[in-house]
Coordinates of C-alpha atoms and ligand atoms in Angstrom, one line a residue:
Chain A
M1 CA 0.0 0.0 0.0
V2 CA 2.7 2.5 1.0
S3 CA 4.9 1.5 -1.9
M4 CA 1.9 1.9 -4.2
I5 CA 1.3 5.4 -3.0
S6 CA 5.0 6.3 -3.3
Q7 CA 5.1 4.8 -6.8
L8 CA 2.0 6.8 -7.7
A9 CA 3.5 9.9 -6.2
Q10 CA 6.5 9.5 -8.5
G11 CA 4.1 9.2 -11.5
F12 CA 2.3 12.2 -10.1
V13 CA 5.5 14.3 -10.2
L14 CA 5.8 13.6 -13.9
T15 CA 2.1 14.4 -14.5
A16 CA 2.6 17.7 -12.7
E17 CA 5.6 18.4 -14.8
V18 CA 3.7 17.8 -18.0
F19 CA 0.9 20.0 -16.8
A20 CA 3.1 22.8 -15.7
L21 CA 5.4 22.9 -18.7
T22 CA 2.4 22.7 -21.1
L23 CA 0.8 25.7 -19.4
I24 CA 4.0 27.7 -19.3
F25 CA 4.7 27.3 -23.0
A26 CA 1.3 26.9 -24.5
M27 CA -0.3 30.0 -22.9
P28 CA 2.1 32.6 -24.4
L29 CA 2.5 30.6 -27.6
G30 CA -1.3 30.7 -27.9
M31 CA -1.2 34.5 -27.8
I32 CA 1.3 34.5 -30.7
I33 CA -0.8 32.1 -32.7
A34 CA -3.9 34.2 -32.0
F35 CA -2.1 37.1 -33.6
G36 CA -1.2 35.0 -36.6
R37 CA -4.8 33.9 -36.8
M38 CA -5.9 37.6 -36.9
S39 CA -3.1 38.8 -39.1
K40 CA -3.8 40.9 -42.1
N41 CA -1.4 38.7 -44.1
V42 CA -3.6 36.2 -45.9
I43 CA -0.9 33.5 -46.2
L44 CA 0.0 33.6 -42.5
R45 CA -3.6 33.7 -41.5
T46 CA -4.6 30.8 -43.7
F47 CA -1.6 28.8 -42.5
V48 CA -2.4 29.4 -38.9
K49 CA -6.0 28.6 -39.4
A50 CA -5.1 25.3 -41.0
Y51 CA -2.8 24.5 -38.1
I52 CA -5.4 25.3 -35.5
S53 CA -8.0 23.2 -37.4
I54 CA -5.7 20.2 -37.6
M55 CA -4.7 20.5 -33.9
R56 CA -8.3 20.6 -32.9
G57 CA -9.6 18.1 -35.4
T58 CA -7.3 15.2 -34.7
P59 CA -6.9 13.3 -31.4
L60 CA -4.1 14.5 -29.1
M61 CA -3.1 10.8 -28.7
L62 CA -2.3 10.7 -32.4
Q63 CA -0.4 13.9 -32.2
I64 CA 1.7 12.5 -29.4
L65 CA 2.5 9.5 -31.5
V66 CA 3.4 11.6 -34.6
V67 CA 5.7 13.8 -32.6
Y68 CA 7.4 10.8 -31.0
F69 CA 7.7 8.6 -34.0
G70 CA 7.9 11.3 -36.7
P71 CA 11.6 11.9 -36.5
F72 CA 12.2 8.2 -37.1
Y73 CA 9.7 7.5 -39.8
V74 CA 10.0 10.8 -41.7
F75 CA 13.7 11.7 -41.2
D76 CA 15.1 8.4 -40.2
I77 CA 16.5 9.9 -37.0
K78 CA 16.7 7.6 -34.1
M79 CA 15.6 9.2 -30.9
G80 CA 16.3 7.3 -27.6
T81 CA 13.7 6.8 -24.9
G82 CA 15.0 10.1 -23.5
Y83 CA 13.0 11.7 -26.2
R84 CA 9.7 10.5 -24.6
F85 CA 9.3 13.3 -22.2
P86 CA 10.2 16.1 -24.7
A87 CA 7.9 14.5 -27.3
V88 CA 5.0 14.6 -24.8
I89 CA 5.7 18.2 -23.9
I90 CA 6.0 19.3 -27.6
A91 CA 2.8 17.5 -28.5
F92 CA 0.9 19.0 -25.6
V93 CA 2.2 22.5 -26.2
I94 CA 1.4 22.6 -29.9
N95 CA -2.0 21.1 -29.2
Y96 CA -3.0 23.3 -26.3
A97 CA -1.5 26.5 -27.8
A98 CA -4.0 26.0 -30.7
Y99 CA -6.9 25.8 -28.2
F100 CA -5.7 28.8 -26.2
A101 CA -5.2 30.7 -29.4
E102 CA -8.9 30.3 -30.3
I103 CA -9.9 31.3 -26.8
Y104 CA -7.7 34.4 -26.9
R105 CA -8.9 35.4 -30.3
A106 CA -12.5 35.2 -29.2
G107 CA -11.5 37.3 -26.1
I108 CA -9.7 39.9 -28.1
E109 CA -12.5 40.2 -30.7
S110 CA -15.0 40.6 -28.0
I111 CA -13.5 43.9 -26.8
P112 CA -15.5 46.8 -28.2
L113 CA -13.9 48.8 -31.0
G114 CA -14.6 51.9 -28.9
Q115 CA -11.9 50.9 -26.5
Y116 CA -9.3 51.1 -29.3
E117 CA -10.7 54.3 -30.6
A118 CA -10.8 56.0 -27.2
A119 CA -7.2 54.9 -26.7
E120 CA -6.2 56.2 -30.1
V121 CA -7.7 59.6 -29.6
L122 CA -6.0 59.8 -26.2
G123 CA -2.7 59.3 -27.9
Y124 CA -1.8 55.8 -26.7
S125 CA 0.6 53.9 -29.0
K126 CA -0.5 50.6 -30.5
S127 CA 1.5 48.6 -27.9
Q128 CA 0.3 50.7 -25.0
T129 CA -3.2 50.2 -26.2
F130 CA -2.8 46.5 -26.3
F131 CA -0.9 46.0 -23.0
K132 CA -2.7 48.6 -20.9
I133 CA -6.2 48.7 -22.2
I134 CA -7.0 45.6 -24.2
L135 CA -5.0 42.7 -22.6
P136 CA -6.3 43.2 -19.0
Q137 CA -9.9 43.1 -20.2
V138 CA -9.1 40.0 -22.4
I139 CA -7.6 38.2 -19.5
K140 CA -10.7 38.7 -17.4
R141 CA -12.9 37.5 -20.2
V142 CA -10.9 34.4 -21.2
L143 CA -10.5 33.2 -17.6
P144 CA -13.5 30.8 -17.6
P145 CA -12.7 29.1 -20.9
V146 CA -9.0 28.9 -19.9
T147 CA -10.0 27.3 -16.6
N148 CA -11.9 24.7 -18.6
E149 CA -9.0 23.9 -20.8
T150 CA -6.7 23.7 -17.8
I151 CA -8.9 21.1 -16.1
T152 CA -9.0 19.2 -19.4
L153 CA -5.2 19.4 -19.5
V154 CA -4.9 17.7 -16.0
K155 CA -6.9 14.8 -17.3
D156 CA -5.2 14.7 -20.7
T157 CA -1.8 14.3 -19.1
S158 CA -2.8 10.6 -18.8
L159 CA -2.5 10.4 -22.6
A160 CA 1.3 10.3 -22.2
F161 CA 0.8 6.6 -21.5
T162 CA 0.5 6.3 -25.4
I163 CA 4.3 6.3 -25.6
S164 CA 4.8 4.7 -22.2
L165 CA 5.9 7.8 -20.3
A166 CA 5.6 6.8 -16.7
E167 CA 3.2 9.5 -15.6
M168 CA 0.7 8.7 -12.9
F169 CA -1.9 6.9 -15.0
T170 CA 0.7 4.7 -16.6
V171 CA 2.1 3.8 -13.2
A172 CA -1.4 3.1 -11.8
K173 CA -2.2 0.8 -14.7
Q174 CA 1.1 -1.1 -14.3
I175 CA 0.6 -1.6 -10.5
G176 CA -3.0 -2.5 -11.1
A177 CA -2.1 -5.2 -13.6
A178 CA 0.7 -6.6 -11.3
Q179 CA -1.5 -6.8 -8.2
T180 CA -4.8 -7.5 -10.1
S181 CA -6.4 -4.8 -8.1
I182 CA -8.5 -1.8 -8.9
M183 CA -7.1 0.2 -6.0
P184 CA -4.2 1.8 -7.8
L185 CA -6.5 3.2 -10.5
M186 CA -8.9 4.4 -7.8
A187 CA -6.0 6.1 -6.0
A188 CA -4.9 7.7 -9.3
G189 CA -8.4 9.0 -9.7
V190 CA -8.3 10.6 -6.3
F191 CA -5.0 12.2 -7.3
Y192 CA -6.4 13.7 -10.5
Y193 CA -9.5 14.9 -8.7
V194 CA -7.6 16.7 -5.9
F195 CA -5.3 18.2 -8.5
N196 CA -8.3 19.6 -10.4
L197 CA -9.9 20.8 -7.3
L198 CA -6.7 22.7 -6.6
V199 CA -6.7 24.1 -10.2
A200 CA -10.3 25.2 -9.9
T201 CA -9.7 26.9 -6.6
V202 CA -6.8 28.8 -7.9
M203 CA -8.7 30.0 -10.9
E204 CA -11.7 30.9 -8.9
F205 CA -9.4 33.0 -6.7
I206 CA -8.0 34.8 -9.7
E207 CA -11.5 35.4 -11.1
K208 CA -12.6 36.9 -7.7
K209 CA -9.5 39.1 -7.8
L210 CA -10.6 40.4 -11.2
S211 CA -14.2 40.9 -10.3
Y212 CA -13.7 44.5 -9.1
Y213 CA -14.8 45.7 -12.5
R214 CA -17.3 44.6 -15.2
Chain B
M1 CA -6.8 82.4 -34.4
K2 CA -8.0 79.6 -36.7
L3 CA -7.7 76.3 -34.8
L4 CA -9.2 74.0 -37.4
E5 CA -9.5 74.2 -41.1
I6 CA -11.1 71.6 -43.3
N7 CA -11.2 72.1 -47.1
H8 CA -13.1 70.1 -49.7
L9 CA -13.3 67.0 -47.5
R10 CA -14.5 64.0 -49.4
K11 CA -15.1 60.6 -48.0
N12 CA -16.5 57.4 -49.5
F13 CA -17.5 54.1 -47.9
G14 CA -17.1 51.8 -51.0
E15 CA -19.6 53.2 -53.5
L16 CA -21.4 55.4 -51.0
A17 CA -20.2 59.0 -51.0
V18 CA -20.8 59.9 -47.3
L19 CA -19.1 63.3 -47.3
K20 CA -19.0 65.5 -50.4
D21 CA -16.9 68.6 -50.5
I22 CA -17.1 69.7 -46.9
S23 CA -15.3 72.9 -45.9
L24 CA -15.3 74.2 -42.4
S25 CA -13.2 76.3 -40.2
V26 CA -13.3 76.9 -36.5
E27 CA -11.9 79.9 -34.6
E28 CA -10.4 79.7 -31.1
G29 CA -13.2 79.9 -28.5
E30 CA -15.9 79.1 -30.9
V31 CA -18.7 76.7 -30.1
V32 CA -20.0 75.0 -33.3
S33 CA -23.0 72.6 -33.3
I34 CA -23.6 70.2 -36.1
I35 CA -27.2 69.1 -36.7
G36 CA -28.9 67.1 -39.4
P37 CA -30.8 63.9 -40.1
S38 CA -29.5 60.5 -39.3
G39 CA -27.1 59.2 -41.9
S40 CA -26.2 62.7 -43.1
G41 CA -22.5 62.1 -42.2
K42 CA -22.1 64.0 -39.0
S43 CA -20.3 61.2 -37.2
T44 CA -18.1 60.5 -40.2
L45 CA -17.1 64.2 -40.3
L46 CA -16.0 64.1 -36.7
R47 CA -14.2 60.8 -37.2
C48 CA -12.3 62.2 -40.2
A49 CA -11.5 65.4 -38.2
T50 CA -10.2 63.2 -35.3
M51 CA -8.4 60.9 -37.7
L52 CA -10.3 57.8 -36.7
E53 CA -11.3 57.6 -40.3
T54 CA -9.0 58.5 -43.2
M55 CA -10.3 61.1 -45.7
D56 CA -10.3 60.3 -49.4
G57 CA -9.7 63.9 -50.4
G58 CA -9.3 67.3 -48.9
D59 CA -7.2 69.2 -46.4
L60 CA -7.1 68.9 -42.7
V61 CA -5.2 71.6 -40.9
Y62 CA -4.9 72.2 -37.1
M63 CA -3.4 75.5 -35.9
G64 CA -1.6 75.9 -39.2
E65 CA -0.2 72.4 -39.1
T66 CA -1.2 70.3 -42.1
A67 CA -2.3 66.8 -41.1
A68 CA -3.6 65.9 -44.6
A69 CA -3.9 67.6 -47.9
G70 CA -4.8 67.0 -51.6
D71 CA -7.1 64.9 -53.5
P72 CA -6.4 62.0 -53.3
C73 CA -5.5 62.9 -49.8
I74 CA -1.9 62.5 -48.5
Y75 CA -1.3 62.4 -44.7
A76 CA 1.6 63.9 -42.9
P77 CA 4.3 61.6 -41.5
K78 CA 3.4 59.7 -38.3
K79 CA 5.5 61.9 -36.0
Q80 CA 3.8 65.1 -37.2
L81 CA 0.3 63.5 -36.9
K82 CA 1.1 62.5 -33.3
K83 CA 1.9 66.1 -32.5
I84 CA -1.2 67.3 -34.3
K85 CA -3.4 64.8 -32.4
K86 CA -2.6 66.6 -29.2
C87 CA -4.7 69.5 -30.4
F88 CA -8.0 67.8 -30.0
G89 CA -10.0 65.5 -27.8
L90 CA -13.2 63.5 -28.6
V91 CA -16.1 62.6 -26.4
F92 CA -18.0 59.6 -27.6
Q93 CA -21.7 58.9 -27.5
S94 CA -21.2 55.7 -25.4
F95 CA -18.3 57.1 -23.3
H96 CA -15.8 54.2 -23.9
L97 CA -14.3 54.6 -20.5
F98 CA -11.7 52.0 -19.6
P99 CA -13.7 49.6 -17.3
H100 CA -10.7 48.2 -15.5
Y101 CA -9.4 51.6 -14.4
T102 CA -10.8 53.7 -11.6
V103 CA -12.2 57.1 -12.5
M104 CA -8.9 58.7 -11.4
K105 CA -6.8 56.3 -13.4
N106 CA -9.0 56.8 -16.4
I107 CA -8.3 60.5 -16.2
I108 CA -4.6 60.5 -15.4
D109 CA -3.3 57.5 -17.3
A110 CA -3.0 59.2 -20.7
P111 CA -1.3 62.3 -19.3
V112 CA 1.1 60.1 -17.4
S113 CA 1.9 57.4 -19.9
V114 CA 1.4 59.3 -23.1
E115 CA 2.4 62.9 -22.2
K116 CA 4.8 62.0 -19.4
V117 CA 3.3 64.4 -17.0
S118 CA 4.3 63.5 -13.4
K119 CA 1.7 61.4 -11.6
K120 CA 1.4 64.0 -8.9
E121 CA 0.6 66.8 -11.3
A122 CA -1.8 64.7 -13.3
Q123 CA -3.6 63.8 -10.1
E124 CA -3.9 67.4 -9.1
R125 CA -5.2 68.3 -12.5
A126 CA -7.7 65.4 -12.4
L127 CA -9.0 66.4 -8.9
K128 CA -9.6 69.9 -10.2
L129 CA -11.5 68.6 -13.2
L130 CA -13.5 66.2 -11.1
K131 CA -14.5 69.0 -8.8
Q132 CA -15.4 71.2 -11.7
L133 CA -17.6 68.4 -13.1
G134 CA -19.2 67.6 -9.8
L135 CA -17.5 64.2 -9.4
E136 CA -15.1 64.9 -6.5
D137 CA -16.4 61.9 -4.5
K138 CA -16.1 59.5 -7.5
A139 CA -12.3 59.4 -8.0
D140 CA -12.0 55.8 -6.6
S141 CA -15.1 54.4 -8.2
Y142 CA -15.0 52.1 -11.3
P143 CA -17.1 53.1 -14.3
H144 CA -19.7 50.4 -13.8
Q145 CA -20.5 51.9 -10.5
L146 CA -21.5 55.2 -12.0
S147 CA -24.7 56.4 -13.8
G148 CA -24.5 57.1 -17.5
G149 CA -24.4 60.9 -16.9
Q150 CA -21.5 60.5 -14.4
Q151 CA -19.7 58.2 -16.9
Q152 CA -20.1 60.8 -19.6
R153 CA -18.8 63.5 -17.3
V154 CA -15.8 61.3 -16.5
S155 CA -15.1 60.8 -20.2
I156 CA -15.2 64.6 -20.6
A157 CA -12.7 65.0 -17.8
R158 CA -10.5 62.3 -19.4
A159 CA -10.5 64.3 -22.6
L160 CA -9.9 67.6 -20.9
A161 CA -7.0 66.2 -18.8
L162 CA -4.9 66.2 -22.0
Q163 CA -5.6 69.9 -22.3
P164 CA -6.8 69.9 -25.9
K165 CA -7.4 73.0 -27.9
I166 CA -10.6 71.7 -29.5
L167 CA -13.0 69.2 -28.0
F168 CA -15.3 67.2 -30.3
F169 CA -18.5 65.7 -29.0
D170 CA -20.5 63.1 -31.0
E171 CA -24.0 63.1 -29.6
P172 CA -22.8 63.1 -26.0
T173 CA -26.2 62.7 -24.5
S174 CA -27.9 60.3 -26.9
A175 CA -27.3 57.3 -24.7
L176 CA -28.7 59.1 -21.6
D177 CA -32.1 59.6 -19.9
P178 CA -33.5 63.1 -20.0
E179 CA -32.4 63.9 -16.4
L180 CA -28.9 62.7 -17.0
T181 CA -28.8 64.6 -20.3
I182 CA -29.4 67.8 -18.4
E183 CA -26.4 67.3 -16.1
V184 CA -24.1 66.6 -19.1
L185 CA -25.4 69.5 -21.1
K186 CA -24.8 71.7 -18.1
V187 CA -21.2 70.7 -18.0
I188 CA -20.8 71.5 -21.7
K189 CA -22.5 74.9 -21.2
E190 CA -20.0 75.7 -18.5
L191 CA -17.1 74.8 -20.7
A192 CA -18.6 77.1 -23.4
K193 CA -18.6 79.9 -20.8
E194 CA -14.9 79.3 -20.3
H195 CA -14.5 79.7 -24.1
M196 CA -13.4 76.1 -24.7
T197 CA -13.4 75.6 -28.4
M198 CA -16.0 72.8 -29.1
I199 CA -17.6 71.1 -32.0
I200 CA -20.7 69.3 -31.0
V201 CA -22.9 66.9 -32.9
T202 CA -26.2 66.9 -31.2
H203 CA -29.9 66.3 -31.6
E204 CA -30.8 68.6 -28.7
M205 CA -32.0 71.6 -30.6
Q206 CA -32.7 73.8 -27.6
F207 CA -29.2 73.1 -26.3
A208 CA -27.6 73.8 -29.6
K209 CA -29.5 77.1 -29.8
E210 CA -28.3 78.2 -26.3
V211 CA -24.7 77.1 -26.5
S212 CA -23.6 77.6 -30.0
D213 CA -21.9 80.5 -31.7
R214 CA -22.7 78.8 -35.0
I215 CA -24.9 75.9 -36.1
I216 CA -24.1 73.8 -39.1
F217 CA -26.9 71.9 -40.8
M218 CA -25.8 68.8 -42.7
E219 CA -27.7 66.7 -45.1
Q220 CA -26.6 63.9 -47.4
G221 CA -23.0 64.6 -46.9
V222 CA -23.0 68.3 -47.5
I223 CA -23.2 71.4 -45.4
Q224 CA -26.7 72.7 -46.4
E225 CA -26.6 75.8 -44.3
Q226 CA -24.7 77.4 -41.5
G227 CA -25.1 80.5 -39.4
T228 CA -25.8 81.8 -35.9
P229 CA -28.5 80.0 -34.0
E230 CA -30.9 82.9 -34.8
E231 CA -30.2 82.6 -38.5
I232 CA -30.6 78.8 -38.5
F233 CA -33.8 78.8 -36.5
A234 CA -35.2 81.5 -38.7
S235 CA -34.0 79.9 -41.9
E236 CA -35.9 80.1 -45.1
N237 CA -34.5 76.8 -46.3
S238 CA -37.3 74.4 -46.2
R239 CA -35.1 71.4 -45.4
V240 CA -33.7 73.1 -42.3
R241 CA -37.2 74.3 -41.2
E242 CA -38.6 70.8 -41.6
F243 CA -35.8 69.2 -39.7
I244 CA -35.9 71.7 -36.8
G245 CA -39.6 71.5 -36.7
K246 CA -39.5 67.7 -36.4
M247 CA -36.8 67.8 -33.7
N248 CA -38.7 70.3 -31.6
T249 CA -41.9 68.2 -31.4
Ligands
ATP301 N1 -17.7 52.2 -41.4 C1 -18.7 52.4 -42.3 N2 -18.8 51.6 -43.4 C2 -19.8 51.8 -44.3 N3 -20.7 52.8 -44.3 C3 -20.6 53.6 -43.2 C4 -19.6 53.4 -42.2 N4 -19.9 54.4 -41.2 C5 -20.9 55.1 -41.7 N5 -21.4 54.7 -42.9 C6 -22.5 55.2 -43.6 O1 -22.2 56.6 -43.8 C7 -23.4 57.3 -43.7 C8 -23.2 58.4 -42.7 O2 -23.1 57.9 -41.5 P1 -22.8 58.7 -40.1 O3 -22.7 57.8 -39.0 O4 -21.7 59.7 -40.4 O5 -24.2 59.5 -40.0 P2 -24.7 60.5 -38.8 O6 -25.0 61.8 -39.5 O7 -23.7 60.5 -37.7 O8 -26.0 59.7 -38.4 P3 -26.7 59.6 -36.9 O9 -27.4 60.9 -36.6 O10 -27.6 58.4 -37.1 O11 -25.5 59.3 -36.0 C9 -24.5 56.4 -43.4 O12 -25.2 56.1 -44.6 C10 -23.8 55.2 -42.9 O13 -24.5 54.0 -43.1
MG302 MG1 -23.7 59.8 -35.7

């Protein structure tokens, strides 16, 4: 029992790493992609649109496999098992950035044109307008959908099992199979649940903090 | 001194000629009202004058500095436009206050981060404006906590904080109830008394009559008639008479 918990805990550390790294990279990357999606340049815009469409239209599991095996099958480059973790992170980041990009775009487009015009007449530069006036309002508006994505991400981390990365779910399955017991999976479920509870609490706290204006 | 001069302004939206050969000049201290039916191009004229919209043809000159000239119209370099933009402020029909800033921050942020006025000086100026506009107890409120009339007064304060030479208003009371309209119009009348140069698009005929040195009647993208309030309200032009008659009932 104790060893099961400690093994799961090790898996959990990896799960938490996948979660944290994905958020750290995907959230800002999503903003850049959102700008590409809204670009005046037709080629860039179309390219980004196609990218987002593919990322959202195919299973994340498949994307993980492609990122992991792609170098070998396409370029004949042998990557060791050390590539598992980076492959998972890359796949998660490019997938989640696409989702975040669409959320950001909706948020940015929901800000009334009048905010830009007021800022322009007051003499704000383009970047001042974005960072001082638009972005804070966008953050408030996108918080609920970003919370949803973040909770989905916690659960999605289990997809890393596809390439046998020993995150929590993979570990739980292995112990479960060895001991012919459902307990490890139940314990993993509790881990995920508590993790998400934590995420939801943090996001709720931020939402509260931003509720001083409408 | 001439603060604003517009010559032969022409503006199309696609096929639609919205402004056709508009010429207009405004002297320092003058209060000019623009009236006219919906769709006659009043907002578009203000938006061209405040450079929210680019003109297709004509000249736009502020205090002798050319912002745009010619037909087709060529704009001055960005740096010069930036300088010219300091001449004017614009008050919108639906305020467009920044919802995430307090009233104080709404007023001081542009002076501080655009004009590089010290925060202390900007705050002093803002407090003076708030007092003048009857909002001294609202400095720490957020826009959503204010009535429409209060929000509009804040947006007037925000524009005044940059000390513009000319203030444009696009139907500043159209989004307001009658009582709230009165408090905003009162503020504008007080500014007129202090000889603030203003160009006001409005549907409030009585107000236009009281506050204006000159009234411009626009229709279908042209200035049909302009003159003192007395001249306009006694106009022989049937279109003007009809419009004013309709607005007064
Ligand atoms: N961005 C735009 N694109 C296309 N057409 C426009 C645009 N803005 C205004 N128009 C058209 O230009 C004409 C003049 O509009 P404008 O808003 O200047 O009228 P207005 O005199 O301010 O009317 P109102 O009294 O209703 O505010 C209208 O026919 C309008 O439909
Ligand atoms: Mg209008």
